Coordinates of C-alpha atoms in Angstrom, one line a residue:
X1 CA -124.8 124.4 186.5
X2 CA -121.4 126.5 185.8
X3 CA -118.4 124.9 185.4
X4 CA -115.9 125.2 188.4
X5 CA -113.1 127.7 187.8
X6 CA -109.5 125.6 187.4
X7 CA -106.7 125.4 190.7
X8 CA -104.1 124.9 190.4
X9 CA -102.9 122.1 192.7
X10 CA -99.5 121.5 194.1
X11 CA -98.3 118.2 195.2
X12 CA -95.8 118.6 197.8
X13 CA -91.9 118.4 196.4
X14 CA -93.5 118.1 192.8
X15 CA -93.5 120.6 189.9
X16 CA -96.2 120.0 187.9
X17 CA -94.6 122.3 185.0
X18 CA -92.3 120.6 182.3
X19 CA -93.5 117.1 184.0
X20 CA -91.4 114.2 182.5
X21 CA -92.4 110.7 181.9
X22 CA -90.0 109.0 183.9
X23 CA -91.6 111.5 186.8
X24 CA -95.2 109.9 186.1
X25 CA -94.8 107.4 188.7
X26 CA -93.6 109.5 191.3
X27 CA -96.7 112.2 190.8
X28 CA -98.8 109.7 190.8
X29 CA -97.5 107.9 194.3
X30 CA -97.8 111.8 195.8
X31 CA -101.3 111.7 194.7
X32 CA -101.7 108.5 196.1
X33 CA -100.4 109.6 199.5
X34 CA -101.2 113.3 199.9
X35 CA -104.3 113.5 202.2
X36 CA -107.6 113.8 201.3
X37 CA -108.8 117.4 201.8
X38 CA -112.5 117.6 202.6
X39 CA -114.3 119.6 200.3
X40 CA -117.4 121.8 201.6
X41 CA -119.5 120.7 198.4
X42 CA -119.3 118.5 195.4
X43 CA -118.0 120.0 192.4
X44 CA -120.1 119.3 189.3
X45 CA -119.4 119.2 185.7
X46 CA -121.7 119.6 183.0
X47 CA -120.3 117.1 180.3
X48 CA -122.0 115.3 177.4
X49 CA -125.0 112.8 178.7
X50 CA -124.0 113.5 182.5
X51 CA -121.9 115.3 184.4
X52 CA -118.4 114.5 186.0
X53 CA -118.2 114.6 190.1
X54 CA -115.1 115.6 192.3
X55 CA -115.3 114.7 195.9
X56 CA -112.2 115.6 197.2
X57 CA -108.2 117.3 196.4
X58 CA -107.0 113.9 195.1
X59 CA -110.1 113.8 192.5
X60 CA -109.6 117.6 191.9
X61 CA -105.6 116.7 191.3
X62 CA -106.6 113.4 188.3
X63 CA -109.1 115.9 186.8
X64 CA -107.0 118.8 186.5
X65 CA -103.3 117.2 186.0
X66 CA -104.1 113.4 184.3
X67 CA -107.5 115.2 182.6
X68 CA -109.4 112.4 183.1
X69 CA -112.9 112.5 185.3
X70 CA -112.5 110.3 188.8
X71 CA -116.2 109.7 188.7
X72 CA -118.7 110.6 185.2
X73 CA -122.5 110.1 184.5
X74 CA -123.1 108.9 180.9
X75 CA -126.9 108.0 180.3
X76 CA -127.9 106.0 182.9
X77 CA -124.6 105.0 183.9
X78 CA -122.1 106.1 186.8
X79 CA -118.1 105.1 185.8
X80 CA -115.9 105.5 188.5
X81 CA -112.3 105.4 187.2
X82 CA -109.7 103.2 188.8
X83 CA -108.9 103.8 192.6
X84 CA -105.2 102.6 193.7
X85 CA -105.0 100.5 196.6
X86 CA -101.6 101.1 197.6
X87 CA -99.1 100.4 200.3
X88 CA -97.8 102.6 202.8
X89 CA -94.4 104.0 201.6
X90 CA -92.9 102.3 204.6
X91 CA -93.7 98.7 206.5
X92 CA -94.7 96.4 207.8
X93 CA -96.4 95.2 204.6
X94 CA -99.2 92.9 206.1
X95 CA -102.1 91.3 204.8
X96 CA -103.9 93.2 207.9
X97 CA -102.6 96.9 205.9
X98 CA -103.2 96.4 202.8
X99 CA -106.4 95.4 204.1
X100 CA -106.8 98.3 205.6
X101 CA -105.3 100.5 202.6
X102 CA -108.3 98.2 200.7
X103 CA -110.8 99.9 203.2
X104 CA -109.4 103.8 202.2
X105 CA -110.0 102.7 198.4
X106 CA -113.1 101.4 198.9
X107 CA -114.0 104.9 200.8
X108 CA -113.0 107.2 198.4
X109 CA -115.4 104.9 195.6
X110 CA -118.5 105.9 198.1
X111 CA -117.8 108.9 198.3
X112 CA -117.8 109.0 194.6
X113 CA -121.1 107.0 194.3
X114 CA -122.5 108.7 197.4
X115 CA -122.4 111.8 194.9
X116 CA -124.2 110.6 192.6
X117 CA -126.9 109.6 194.5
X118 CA -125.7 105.8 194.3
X119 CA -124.9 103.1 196.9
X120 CA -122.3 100.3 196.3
X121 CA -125.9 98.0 195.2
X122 CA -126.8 100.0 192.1
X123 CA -123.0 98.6 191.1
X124 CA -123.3 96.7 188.2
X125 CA -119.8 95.9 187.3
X126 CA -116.3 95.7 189.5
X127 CA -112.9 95.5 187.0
X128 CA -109.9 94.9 189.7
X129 CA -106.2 94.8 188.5
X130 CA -103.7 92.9 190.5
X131 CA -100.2 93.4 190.9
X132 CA -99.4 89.8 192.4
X133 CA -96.1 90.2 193.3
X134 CA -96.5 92.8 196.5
X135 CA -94.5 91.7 199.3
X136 CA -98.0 91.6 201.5
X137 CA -98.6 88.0 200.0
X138 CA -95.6 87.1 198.6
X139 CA -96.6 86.5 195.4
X140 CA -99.3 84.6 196.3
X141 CA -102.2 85.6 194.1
X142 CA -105.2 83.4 196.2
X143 CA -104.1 85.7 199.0
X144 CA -104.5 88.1 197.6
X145 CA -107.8 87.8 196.3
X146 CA -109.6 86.4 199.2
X147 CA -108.1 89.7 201.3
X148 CA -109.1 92.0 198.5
X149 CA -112.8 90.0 198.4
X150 CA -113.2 89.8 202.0
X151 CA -112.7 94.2 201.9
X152 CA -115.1 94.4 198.9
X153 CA -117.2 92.2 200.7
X154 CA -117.3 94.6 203.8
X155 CA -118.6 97.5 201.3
X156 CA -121.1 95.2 198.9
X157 CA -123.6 93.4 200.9
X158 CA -126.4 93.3 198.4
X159 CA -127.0 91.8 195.3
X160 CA -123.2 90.8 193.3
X161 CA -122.4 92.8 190.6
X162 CA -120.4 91.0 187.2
X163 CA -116.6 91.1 188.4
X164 CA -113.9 90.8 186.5
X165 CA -110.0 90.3 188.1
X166 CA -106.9 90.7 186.2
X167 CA -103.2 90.3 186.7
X168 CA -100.8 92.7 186.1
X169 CA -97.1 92.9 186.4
X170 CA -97.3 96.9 187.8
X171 CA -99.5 99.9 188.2
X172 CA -99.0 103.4 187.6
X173 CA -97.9 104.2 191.5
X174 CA -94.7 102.3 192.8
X175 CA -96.6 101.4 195.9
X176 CA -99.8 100.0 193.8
X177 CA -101.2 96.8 195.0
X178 CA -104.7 96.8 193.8
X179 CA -106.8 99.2 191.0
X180 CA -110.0 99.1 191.2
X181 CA -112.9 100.7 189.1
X182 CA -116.8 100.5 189.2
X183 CA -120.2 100.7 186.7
X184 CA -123.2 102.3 188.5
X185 CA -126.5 101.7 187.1
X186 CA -128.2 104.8 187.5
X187 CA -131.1 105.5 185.3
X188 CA -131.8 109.2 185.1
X189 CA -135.4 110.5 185.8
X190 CA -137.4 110.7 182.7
X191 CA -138.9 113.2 181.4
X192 CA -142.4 113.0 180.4
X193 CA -142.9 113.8 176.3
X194 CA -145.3 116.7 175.5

């Protein structure tokens, strides 16, 4: 495998250059809502125990701007980093869109798995965060949750895997409603010892 040569990626009315923290949130939203360029071919990065996977421009934009890998293969395990579910940047704010918003997330983590080799049943583990204050439920967090379950539910038919929800008071992206990140268990082929 070679490692991919580095793009640079520009985000529409953004400079990447000279970025400034207060500016993190508003990168990150454009990230959030720039659309999802197909790629021809998986990228693939040899890394330690694994390799990291980009799918598509908004993977190719957290590797190369946030440096961290959307999906990665460690051992026998698949880590898919945290995938905003967020709101449109303009209403209505439903329980019916961010339901559909939840579907797009839960998308992109196939595609990610689907890399990989994986399905949504060889996931182990499901860490969501919750902003519980989005204007879809008016802060009401059982609402929440059962629309969020009921979308993970559409995408995980088999066996459950461990699940652990949190509550948070914000997430990176303005429009943020829901993060959610995955464990794969993937065991790699063995060889046989000579």
């Amino acid at each position: 495998m070679t490692k991919p040569v580095p793009t640079r990626i520009s985000l529409p009315n953004v400079s990447l250059p000279n970025v400034s923290l207060p500016s993190v949130s508003l990168i990150a939203a454009s990230c959030l809502a720039a659309p999802a360029i197909a790629q021809s071919s998986v990228d693939r990065i040899a890394a330690p125990g694994g390799e990291v996977v980009i799918t598509d421009a908004k993977a190719r934009a957290a590797y190369e701007t946030w440096h961290y890998a959307p999906a990665r293969r460690a051992g026998d395990y698949v880590y898919v980093s945290g995938v905003v579910i967020a709101r449109a940047s303009t209403g209505p704010y439903t329980v019916d869109s961010f339901k559909a918003a939840a579907r797009s997330g839960f998308a992109r983590i196939r595609a990610q798995l689907t890399a990989f080799g994986l399905t949504f049943d060889d996931v182990v583990m499901v860490n969501s965060f919750h902003d519980w204050t989005a204007p879809e439920f008016g802060g009401d967090r059982l609402a929440q949750f059962q629309a969020f379950g009921a979308v993970k539910d559409e995408f995980m038919t088999g066996v459950h895997p461990a699940w652990t929800a949190v509550g948070t008071s914000g997430l990176i992206s303005p429009e943020g409603i829901v993060e959610v990140q995955m464990i794969a268990y993937a065991p790699q082929k063995r060889r046989p010892k000579r």
